[in-house]
Amino acid sequence: MEPTDLSSSNPYLLEAIGLTKRFGSLTANLGVNLKVRRGSIHAVLGENGAGKSTLMKMLYGVYAPDDGLIRMDDERVVLHPPMKARGKGIGMVFQDFRLIPAMTVLDNVALAVSREGWRFRRKELRERILEVSAKYGLAVDPAAEVWQLDLGQRQRLEIVKTLLVPHTRLIIFDEPTSVLVPQEVDAFLNMLGMLKRDGYGILLITHKINEVMACADEVTVLRGGQVAYSARREEIPDGDSLIAAMMGGKELMPISKPRAESEAPKPEALTLERIVIKGDHGETVLQEAEMSLRAGEILGVAGISGNGQRELAETLFGLRRPSQGVLRIGDRELQGRGVQAFMEAGVSFVSEDPLKESVVPGLSILEHMVLDGYPLAPKRLGVDWARIRSRLSASPEAKALALADPDRKADRLSGGNVQRMVLTRALVRGPRILLVSYPSRGLDIGTTRTIQQRLIALAEQGTAVLLFSEDLDELFKLSDRLVVLAGKRLHGPFRPAETDAAAIGRLMLEGGESA
Amino acid sequence: MKTDTTGAVLVPADTALRLRERIKPAAWTAVIVLAPFVLYGLFLSAYGINPIQLYVTMVKSAFGDLYGFGEVLIKATPILLTGLAAALPAKAGLVNVGGEGQLAIGALFSTWFAVFYLNQAPAWIGIPAMLLAGALGGGVWAAITAFLKVKGRLNETITSLLLNYVATFTVGFFVHGLLKDPGSFNWPFSPEISPALRLPVLNGTRLHVGFAIAAALAAVVWFVLAKTRFGFRIRVLGGNRLAAERAGFRLNAMYFWVLVAAGMLAGIAGMIEIAGIEGRLRPATGANYGYLGFLAAWMAWNHPLRLMLTAFLIGMIGVAGNSLEIGSGLPSSSVHILMALVLFFLLGAGRRGKR
């Protein structure tokens, strides 16, 4: 369990020199140098598509580099395939966890930690799990089945798994805090500190500047597949210099949100009265929810993902019928009506998984624009694509969001470009009510800011925005009011000025039971 | 792999690589098309038949004279229509294996109308009326599948397949009873339809205008899918049901009418079999054409115009069976082996093609 110290004089666990990786005509990494010291935290920052994931996948052996070399213990090593990387003591905690939901925690660990011999030493493994989780504050119950765990617990399990693989000494974390609430983030950073003191080398991929500033010893910033900036923590003046390095020459738009608290409340655009929503298996997901969304406001919905966000959003767009209660848009009752009725009432929807729910394989971006976006402009029996194209190219939304070439096939786009496409589509419709789930998921800081600014502008023009997000920062910055989904209930509303992230985080975790 | 313009560096495209990438799929297609013929050739050699000679005869019998060419087109006509009956729903994400039954019921309806109501009718009324009756029959049969799909959430693949057997027995019930020819000495077939209702035939062949009707319908289906708003919606629905739902499409209505339209196409094939070839309904009228059409649709990746080619190819293999029997003594049904090989290779390629 302890990192095996070979007590060499070399302070570096791993040195990557001139790593290059190409995919067809695309160069994902070009001449990247990266060194990780024993017992230190090395943060890797970069926008989307900057090449962070490719670099990490080379270090974990998923890809073989096209050029360059990797040294460990003063000798050149080959890490591809991942089996070899694990043999050299490199572990990785993935963003999307590689766990089998139907199996217990213990069995999932057993899959990763195979020992010699044919006997499955269940008891021994159980003790080792408990030992490691006690040591690093990674509470997991070996007997629990994985599907019962929330995302934070699953992440702890992933970490335990990695630590139990023999000889692990370098751990790569891929955006680890994106699924955690503030209290969990603190605990996580604390644990990183303990790992570091025990001599592990940590590679931390992240978007979040404040976490880097709080815990990293060294920072490398990637841009366009190359190292744009590299420094020790002491040499970095402040977080803004890191943002500047990530963005290159691009300007970062500041977020400004006017707060008009003194005005009389605007008319209600959407109201829920005693709404009960059932999930896919007939289980109750939300009980007796009361909510009102006013014209011209952004109402934020906080909650650990999987607490009914998807079901609530689908209900508000007519994709799912509430089993009880009244759903009113303006003064019309719409419960029990289909998607068309909601679209006619001016509701627009950006789903939480656009790749799965919005992208039609084989169709271009332009063709996607008429699905809940522009009207399907007729031209005899067909579609007037030329007109839609000119409307799209003239639209300020497409420009602001840097929409990709309209002729590109949507199923070939990266996640960020898909997100741009669905957001552009929702915005060009000029909706009266916008339901938007995780707008900044998978986007870089620059685009995230642009989108946030657009949402604020949209609300100022009188659109009612319901914002689902797992990023509390974003919710506090944008929302006029906040509600929290936890424990099958809708809590709130709260005013961001009258509460704080810690209180909301506690509510998200405890479901208001102790509150 | 990310192709995000904001991030990664673009290097000039390697032209040789491009070329190889373009040739590769074409080479695969060639392998998939040729391999069944090679394997079947080995089978023929084992029986002491020269496969090359046979393939030459096959091509000659199809293209050698107008009569042979006409025979191929006659075979291809119902396959083209039942192929459309599979391809159109496939574009909407549906699997219609019911071309067989829809054809049979289309043949039943058109014979019923021809025998009982159109016996005295002149051709210009009678033939279109028979055509509509065939379309109605196929449409009604497909509507059962569509209704079960939309209201009962039953898988259309299963129901359309099972209804094929029901359709066969339904036709059998009628030709043994209500539709039986009184002068047939108890053989199970219907009375012959009036000569005025037979489709006009090209001189010197058995080729009738049915092929032109089928080709025109293929063009219509292509136009609807590629050029109209309804076709666009069908493609969205077939591409991603969830996206179609989120765009406010009425999925159930679309599923229903696409299936009914498919049934009508297959029903027209049944009418053409009656009015163009057989002249009367038998229990086995049009047997296997539904499945062959499904195969043709697969081979054409559900593209209506490419379907004309694949239907022709399958028609050619079918006609080759006859020359095989005459020339070599193997039963004509042994070409089914070739047909099955073609299907296997296509299904395998389909899995590959889906990444």
Tab-separated table of C-alpha atoms in Angstrom, chain A residues 106-461:
chain	number	residue	atom	x	y	z
A	106	LEU	CA	-15.872	-5.379	-2.366
A	107	ASP	CA	-16.374	-7.205	-5.651
A	108	ASN	CA	-15.564	-4.088	-7.639
A	109	VAL	CA	-12.307	-3.728	-5.759
A	110	ALA	CA	-11.588	-7.426	-6.224
A	111	LEU	CA	-11.879	-6.970	-9.985
A	112	ALA	CA	-9.114	-4.390	-9.962
A	113	VAL	CA	-6.884	-5.998	-7.363
A	114	SER	CA	-6.142	-9.484	-8.517
A	115	ARG	CA	-3.612	-11.398	-6.487
A	116	GLU	CA	-1.768	-14.571	-7.164
A	117	GLY	CA	-3.523	-17.825	-6.537
A	118	TRP	CA	-6.989	-18.935	-7.367
A	119	ARG	CA	-8.553	-18.299	-3.985
A	120	PHE	CA	-10.623	-15.205	-3.520
A	121	ARG	CA	-9.541	-13.903	-0.124
A	122	ARG	CA	-12.691	-11.961	0.594
A	123	LYS	CA	-12.009	-11.385	4.265
A	124	GLU	CA	-8.488	-10.164	3.748
A	125	LEU	CA	-9.554	-7.785	0.983
A	126	ARG	CA	-12.331	-6.442	3.159
A	127	GLU	CA	-9.875	-5.645	5.905
A	128	ARG	CA	-7.553	-3.921	3.490
A	129	ILE	CA	-10.416	-1.799	2.141
A	130	LEU	CA	-11.388	-0.747	5.656
A	131	GLU	CA	-7.790	-0.039	6.547
A	132	VAL	CA	-7.159	2.223	3.553
A	133	SER	CA	-10.471	4.012	3.856
A	134	ALA	CA	-9.846	4.704	7.540
A	135	LYS	CA	-6.365	5.977	6.878
A	136	TYR	CA	-7.359	8.513	4.243
A	137	GLY	CA	-10.894	9.306	5.369
A	138	LEU	CA	-12.434	7.554	2.382
A	139	ALA	CA	-15.578	6.154	3.977
A	140	VAL	CA	-16.970	3.302	1.902
A	141	ASP	CA	-19.013	0.303	2.970
A	142	PRO	CA	-17.546	-2.841	1.370
A	143	ALA	CA	-20.912	-4.601	1.447
A	144	ALA	CA	-22.908	-1.843	-0.291
A	145	GLU	CA	-23.861	-2.312	-3.898
A	146	VAL	CA	-22.471	0.343	-6.192
A	147	TRP	CA	-25.807	1.469	-7.675
A	148	GLN	CA	-26.838	2.605	-4.188
A	149	LEU	CA	-23.880	4.973	-3.862
A	150	ASP	CA	-23.969	8.635	-4.781
A	151	LEU	CA	-21.295	10.119	-7.004
A	152	GLY	CA	-19.099	11.216	-4.107
A	153	GLN	CA	-19.082	7.714	-2.633
A	154	ARG	CA	-18.347	6.205	-6.023
A	155	GLN	CA	-15.384	8.469	-6.384
A	156	ARG	CA	-14.063	7.425	-2.982
A	157	LEU	CA	-14.420	3.820	-4.076
A	158	GLU	CA	-12.440	4.534	-7.247
A	159	ILE	CA	-9.672	6.039	-5.151
A	160	VAL	CA	-9.628	3.102	-2.733
A	161	LYS	CA	-9.415	0.771	-5.708
A	162	THR	CA	-6.442	2.640	-7.099
A	163	LEU	CA	-4.663	2.706	-3.748
A	164	LEU	CA	-5.102	-1.032	-3.281
A	165	VAL	CA	-3.469	-1.909	-6.581
A	166	PRO	CA	0.011	-3.077	-5.532
A	167	HIS	CA	2.873	-0.616	-5.992
A	168	THR	CA	0.733	2.384	-6.936
A	169	ARG	CA	2.818	5.517	-6.463
A	170	LEU	CA	1.466	8.006	-9.016
A	171	ILE	CA	-2.252	8.749	-9.175
A	172	ILE	CA	-3.916	10.685	-11.960
A	173	PHE	CA	-7.188	12.430	-11.062
A	174	ASP	CA	-9.350	13.499	-13.990
A	175	GLU	CA	-11.564	16.461	-12.950
A	176	PRO	CA	-12.242	14.900	-9.567
A	177	THR	CA	-14.189	17.720	-7.919
A	178	SER	CA	-16.772	18.268	-10.631
A	179	VAL	CA	-19.156	15.812	-8.964
A	180	LEU	CA	-18.638	16.959	-5.383
A	181	VAL	CA	-20.465	19.415	-3.135
A	182	PRO	CA	-18.383	22.024	-1.258
A	183	GLN	CA	-18.013	19.965	1.930
A	184	GLU	CA	-16.854	16.993	-0.104
A	185	VAL	CA	-14.397	19.156	-2.020
A	186	ASP	CA	-12.761	20.222	1.247
A	187	ALA	CA	-12.497	16.593	2.358
A	188	PHE	CA	-11.090	15.631	-1.008
A	189	LEU	CA	-8.359	18.286	-0.963
A	190	ASN	CA	-7.537	17.218	2.578
A	191	MET	CA	-7.104	13.636	1.419
A	192	LEU	CA	-4.862	14.746	-1.438
A	193	GLY	CA	-2.645	16.389	1.190
A	194	MET	CA	-2.397	13.106	3.103
A	195	LEU	CA	-1.508	11.141	-0.010
A	196	LYS	CA	1.153	13.688	-0.799
A	197	ARG	CA	2.666	13.432	2.688
A	198	ASP	CA	2.826	9.673	2.275
A	199	GLY	CA	4.997	10.108	-0.779
A	200	TYR	CA	2.506	9.609	-3.586
A	201	GLY	CA	2.838	11.682	-6.709
A	202	ILE	CA	-0.439	13.296	-7.738
A	203	LEU	CA	-1.454	14.536	-11.171
A	204	LEU	CA	-4.583	16.643	-10.929
A	205	ILE	CA	-6.483	17.611	-14.051
A	206	THR	CA	-8.948	20.365	-13.355
A	207	HIS	CA	-10.833	23.416	-14.537
A	208	LYS	CA	-11.007	25.040	-11.144
A	209	ILE	CA	-8.381	27.661	-10.510
A	210	ASN	CA	-9.092	28.092	-6.810
A	211	GLU	CA	-8.452	24.419	-6.109
A	212	VAL	CA	-5.159	24.636	-7.948
A	213	MET	CA	-4.178	27.663	-5.930
A	214	ALA	CA	-5.200	25.872	-2.730
A	215	CYS	CA	-3.317	22.614	-3.108
A	216	ALA	CA	-0.949	22.356	-6.071
A	217	ASP	CA	2.846	22.384	-5.760
A	218	GLU	CA	3.429	22.707	-9.468
A	219	VAL	CA	1.212	23.810	-12.326
A	220	THR	CA	1.360	23.081	-16.044
A	221	VAL	CA	-1.038	24.824	-18.414
A	222	LEU	CA	-1.787	23.276	-21.798
A	223	ARG	CA	-3.066	25.247	-24.744
A	224	GLY	CA	-3.573	23.918	-28.259
A	225	GLY	CA	-1.830	20.672	-27.365
A	226	GLN	CA	1.345	22.363	-26.137
A	227	VAL	CA	2.652	23.499	-22.793
A	228	ALA	CA	1.765	27.177	-22.549
A	229	TYR	CA	2.914	27.790	-19.001
A	230	SER	CA	4.669	25.880	-16.299
A	231	ALA	CA	5.664	27.033	-12.839
A	232	ARG	CA	6.023	26.136	-9.179
A	233	ARG	CA	3.284	27.327	-6.871
A	234	GLU	CA	5.493	29.959	-5.215
A	235	GLU	CA	6.172	31.610	-8.561
A	236	ILE	CA	2.498	32.085	-9.439
A	237	PRO	CA	1.239	35.526	-8.430
A	238	ASP	CA	-2.504	34.762	-8.554
A	239	GLY	CA	-5.220	32.725	-10.204
A	240	ASP	CA	-5.806	35.317	-12.898
A	241	SER	CA	-2.374	34.714	-14.357
A	242	LEU	CA	-3.293	31.046	-14.785
A	243	ILE	CA	-6.543	31.979	-16.505
A	244	ALA	CA	-4.602	34.272	-18.810
A	245	ALA	CA	-2.231	31.420	-19.653
A	246	MET	CA	-5.118	29.102	-20.404
A	247	MET	CA	-6.960	31.570	-22.569
A	248	GLY	CA	-3.966	32.818	-24.527
A	249	GLY	CA	-4.751	36.147	-26.153
A	250	LYS	CA	-8.488	35.806	-25.734
A	251	GLU	CA	-10.359	38.235	-23.522
A	252	LEU	CA	-12.311	36.774	-20.675
A	253	MET	CA	-15.694	38.366	-20.349
A	254	PRO	CA	-16.519	39.307	-16.768
A	255	ILE	CA	-19.896	38.254	-15.471
A	256	SER	CA	-22.063	41.107	-14.387
A	257	LYS	CA	-25.482	40.509	-13.038
A	258	PRO	CA	-27.697	43.416	-12.194
A	259	ARG	CA	-29.772	42.700	-9.138
A	260	ALA	CA	-33.098	44.409	-9.177
A	261	GLU	CA	-34.372	43.446	-5.780
A	262	SER	CA	-36.349	46.584	-5.221
A	263	GLU	CA	-38.661	46.138	-8.175
A	264	ALA	CA	-42.105	44.679	-7.770
A	265	PRO	CA	-42.113	40.948	-8.525
A	266	LYS	CA	-42.720	40.120	-12.175
A	267	PRO	CA	-45.682	37.973	-13.257
A	268	GLU	CA	-45.355	34.237	-12.791
A	269	ALA	CA	-44.441	32.435	-15.989
A	270	LEU	CA	-44.578	28.910	-14.642
A	271	THR	CA	-46.036	27.536	-11.447
A	272	LEU	CA	-46.106	24.114	-9.892
A	273	GLU	CA	-48.683	23.216	-7.272
A	274	ARG	CA	-48.352	19.995	-5.292
A	275	ILE	CA	-46.691	18.258	-8.238
A	276	VAL	CA	-45.790	14.586	-7.822
A	277	ILE	CA	-43.375	13.081	-10.340
A	278	LYS	CA	-42.646	9.418	-10.830
A	279	GLY	CA	-39.427	8.003	-12.243
A	280	ASP	CA	-38.882	5.473	-15.001
A	281	HIS	CA	-39.609	2.538	-12.725
A	282	GLY	CA	-42.703	4.004	-11.116
A	283	GLU	CA	-40.824	5.197	-8.031
A	284	THR	CA	-41.656	8.617	-6.650
A	285	VAL	CA	-38.902	11.079	-7.521
A	286	LEU	CA	-40.444	14.298	-6.348
A	287	GLN	CA	-43.204	14.793	-3.804
A	288	GLU	CA	-45.628	17.681	-3.629
A	289	ALA	CA	-43.301	20.188	-5.244
A	290	GLU	CA	-44.276	23.838	-5.130
A	291	MET	CA	-42.389	26.256	-7.327
A	292	SER	CA	-42.929	29.463	-9.182
A	293	LEU	CA	-40.749	30.819	-11.951
A	294	ARG	CA	-41.186	34.488	-12.793
A	295	ALA	CA	-40.681	36.239	-16.077
A	296	GLY	CA	-37.252	37.842	-16.267
A	297	GLU	CA	-35.625	35.863	-13.492
A	298	ILE	CA	-33.112	33.064	-13.341
A	299	LEU	CA	-34.199	30.397	-10.898
A	300	GLY	CA	-31.353	28.050	-10.064
A	301	VAL	CA	-31.964	24.392	-9.223
A	302	ALA	CA	-29.214	22.915	-7.079
A	303	GLY	CA	-28.854	19.295	-6.114
A	304	ILE	CA	-26.561	16.318	-6.340
A	305	SER	CA	-27.180	14.825	-9.739
A	306	GLY	CA	-29.700	12.005	-9.770
A	307	ASN	CA	-32.052	13.732	-7.327
A	308	GLY	CA	-34.837	14.285	-9.827
A	309	GLN	CA	-33.341	17.020	-12.010
A	310	ARG	CA	-33.903	15.085	-15.204
A	311	GLU	CA	-37.436	14.078	-14.264
A	312	LEU	CA	-38.377	17.623	-13.238
A	313	ALA	CA	-37.000	19.145	-16.443
A	314	GLU	CA	-38.768	16.535	-18.544
A	315	THR	CA	-42.041	17.212	-16.754
A	316	LEU	CA	-41.741	20.929	-17.450
A	317	PHE	CA	-41.360	20.198	-21.172
A	318	GLY	CA	-44.221	17.713	-21.435
A	319	LEU	CA	-41.960	14.692	-21.901
A	320	ARG	CA	-43.167	13.200	-18.646
A	321	ARG	CA	-46.600	13.625	-17.107
A	322	PRO	CA	-46.861	14.469	-13.427
A	323	SER	CA	-48.945	11.899	-11.599
A	324	GLN	CA	-50.572	14.580	-9.448
A	325	GLY	CA	-50.751	18.329	-9.109
A	326	VAL	CA	-51.154	21.388	-11.264
A	327	LEU	CA	-48.611	22.711	-13.737
A	328	ARG	CA	-49.454	26.167	-14.980
A	329	ILE	CA	-47.788	28.197	-17.708
A	330	GLY	CA	-49.115	31.742	-17.764
A	331	ASP	CA	-52.706	30.994	-16.809
A	332	ARG	CA	-53.053	27.747	-18.742
A	333	GLU	CA	-52.943	24.386	-17.026
A	334	LEU	CA	-50.694	22.099	-18.994
A	335	GLN	CA	-50.283	18.965	-16.871
A	336	GLY	CA	-51.011	15.925	-19.003
A	337	ARG	CA	-50.254	17.702	-22.256
A	338	GLY	CA	-47.508	16.712	-24.686
A	339	VAL	CA	-44.329	18.405	-25.865
A	340	GLN	CA	-46.096	20.357	-28.593
A	341	ALA	CA	-48.331	22.160	-26.116
A	342	PHE	CA	-45.304	23.207	-24.083
A	343	MET	CA	-43.435	24.359	-27.169
A	344	GLU	CA	-46.434	26.417	-28.251
A	345	ALA	CA	-46.528	27.955	-24.788
A	346	GLY	CA	-42.973	29.161	-25.433
A	347	VAL	CA	-40.934	26.631	-23.468
A	348	SER	CA	-37.503	25.700	-24.771
A	349	PHE	CA	-35.437	22.844	-23.402
A	350	VAL	CA	-31.717	22.111	-23.272
A	351	SER	CA	-31.440	18.567	-21.997
A	352	GLU	CA	-28.749	17.343	-19.646
A	353	ASP	CA	-27.428	14.809	-22.150
A	354	PRO	CA	-27.632	16.479	-25.569
A	355	LEU	CA	-25.345	13.911	-27.169
A	356	LYS	CA	-27.880	11.221	-26.413
A	357	GLU	CA	-31.116	13.153	-26.555
A	358	SER	CA	-30.596	15.859	-29.169
A	359	VAL	CA	-28.077	14.734	-31.739
A	360	VAL	CA	-29.402	12.960	-34.825
A	361	PRO	CA	-26.599	10.963	-36.461
A	362	GLY	CA	-25.934	11.919	-40.058
A	363	LEU	CA	-27.674	15.286	-39.906
A	364	SER	CA	-25.751	18.554	-40.088
A	365	ILE	CA	-25.780	21.356	-37.546
A	366	LEU	CA	-27.987	23.349	-39.917
A	367	GLU	CA	-30.547	20.554	-40.028
A	368	HIS	CA	-30.568	20.399	-36.243
A	369	MET	CA	-31.492	24.067	-36.091
A	370	VAL	CA	-35.099	23.387	-37.103
A	371	LEU	CA	-35.682	20.881	-34.301
A	372	ASP	CA	-37.048	23.100	-31.536
A	373	GLY	CA	-35.217	26.112	-32.958
A	374	TYR	CA	-36.108	27.944	-36.127
A	375	PRO	CA	-39.452	27.079	-37.713
A	376	LEU	CA	-39.254	24.549	-40.549
A	377	ALA	CA	-39.374	27.151	-43.346
A	378	PRO	CA	-41.398	25.607	-46.177
A	379	LYS	CA	-40.435	25.717	-49.826
A	380	ARG	CA	-43.025	23.879	-51.878
A	381	LEU	CA	-42.960	20.357	-50.377
A	382	GLY	CA	-39.465	20.716	-49.021
A	383	VAL	CA	-37.518	22.910	-46.627
A	384	ASP	CA	-36.044	26.303	-47.449
A	385	TRP	CA	-32.576	25.497	-46.126
A	386	ALA	CA	-31.079	28.597	-47.742
A	387	ARG	CA	-33.331	30.800	-45.648
A	388	ILE	CA	-32.528	28.970	-42.442
A	389	ARG	CA	-28.838	29.159	-43.270
A	390	SER	CA	-28.956	32.918	-43.768
A	391	ARG	CA	-30.935	33.392	-40.553
A	392	LEU	CA	-28.378	31.315	-38.706
A	393	SER	CA	-25.373	33.117	-40.125
A	394	ALA	CA	-26.957	36.458	-39.228
A	395	SER	CA	-27.791	35.405	-35.699
A	396	PRO	CA	-25.779	37.032	-32.919
A	397	GLU	CA	-26.244	33.943	-30.751
A	398	ALA	CA	-24.422	31.677	-33.205
A	399	LYS	CA	-21.603	34.172	-33.407
A	400	ALA	CA	-21.320	34.696	-29.679
A	401	LEU	CA	-21.244	30.970	-28.983
A	402	ALA	CA	-18.772	30.299	-31.809
A	403	LEU	CA	-21.039	27.715	-33.423
A	404	ALA	CA	-19.106	25.339	-35.670
A	405	ASP	CA	-19.582	25.247	-39.448
A	406	PRO	CA	-23.312	24.579	-40.072
A	407	ASP	CA	-22.511	21.886	-42.639
A	408	ARG	CA	-20.620	19.704	-40.177
A	409	LYS	CA	-22.328	16.509	-39.157
A	410	ALA	CA	-23.490	16.821	-35.580
A	411	ASP	CA	-22.515	13.304	-34.551
A	412	ARG	CA	-18.884	14.081	-35.373
A	413	LEU	CA	-18.723	17.094	-33.062
A	414	SER	CA	-16.953	17.190	-29.721
A	415	GLY	CA	-19.077	17.473	-26.607
A	416	GLY	CA	-18.360	21.185	-26.335
A	417	ASN	CA	-19.464	21.870	-29.887
A	418	VAL	CA	-22.645	19.872	-29.372
A	419	GLN	CA	-23.351	21.984	-26.309
A	420	ARG	CA	-22.847	25.140	-28.386
A	421	MET	CA	-25.235	23.791	-30.996
A	422	VAL	CA	-28.101	22.987	-28.629
A	423	LEU	CA	-27.695	26.262	-26.753
A	424	THR	CA	-27.665	28.304	-29.944
A	425	ARG	CA	-30.765	26.486	-31.051
A	426	ALA	CA	-32.602	27.190	-27.821
A	427	LEU	CA	-31.573	30.860	-27.841
A	428	VAL	CA	-32.489	31.638	-31.456
A	429	ARG	CA	-36.045	30.599	-30.745
A	430	GLY	CA	-36.438	33.459	-28.320
A	431	PRO	CA	-38.237	31.332	-25.738
A	432	ARG	CA	-40.520	32.729	-23.036
A	433	ILE	CA	-39.350	30.025	-20.676
A	434	LEU	CA	-35.952	28.376	-21.000
A	435	LEU	CA	-35.189	25.129	-19.189
A	436	VAL	CA	-31.474	24.638	-19.306
A	437	SER	CA	-29.583	21.752	-17.742
A	438	TYR	CA	-25.864	21.962	-17.037
A	439	PRO	CA	-25.142	24.653	-19.657
A	440	SER	CA	-21.432	24.784	-18.968
A	441	ARG	CA	-20.784	21.068	-18.772
A	442	GLY	CA	-17.829	20.228	-20.975
A	443	LEU	CA	-17.137	23.818	-21.946
A	444	ASP	CA	-14.043	25.912	-21.356
A	445	ILE	CA	-14.031	29.019	-19.215
A	446	GLY	CA	-14.351	31.419	-22.130
A	447	THR	CA	-17.434	29.790	-23.606
A	448	THR	CA	-18.918	29.218	-20.172
A	449	ARG	CA	-18.714	32.937	-19.465
A	450	THR	CA	-20.293	33.735	-22.827
A	451	ILE	CA	-23.161	31.391	-22.140
A	452	GLN	CA	-23.681	32.754	-18.655
A	453	GLN	CA	-23.745	36.278	-20.029
A	454	ARG	CA	-26.298	35.215	-22.653
A	455	LEU	CA	-28.536	33.700	-20.010
A	456	ILE	CA	-28.415	36.910	-18.005
A	457	ALA	CA	-29.209	38.978	-21.097
A	458	LEU	CA	-32.068	36.650	-21.945
A	459	ALA	CA	-33.550	37.069	-18.480
A	460	GLU	CA	-33.236	40.845	-18.775
A	461	GLN	CA	-35.314	40.670	-21.938
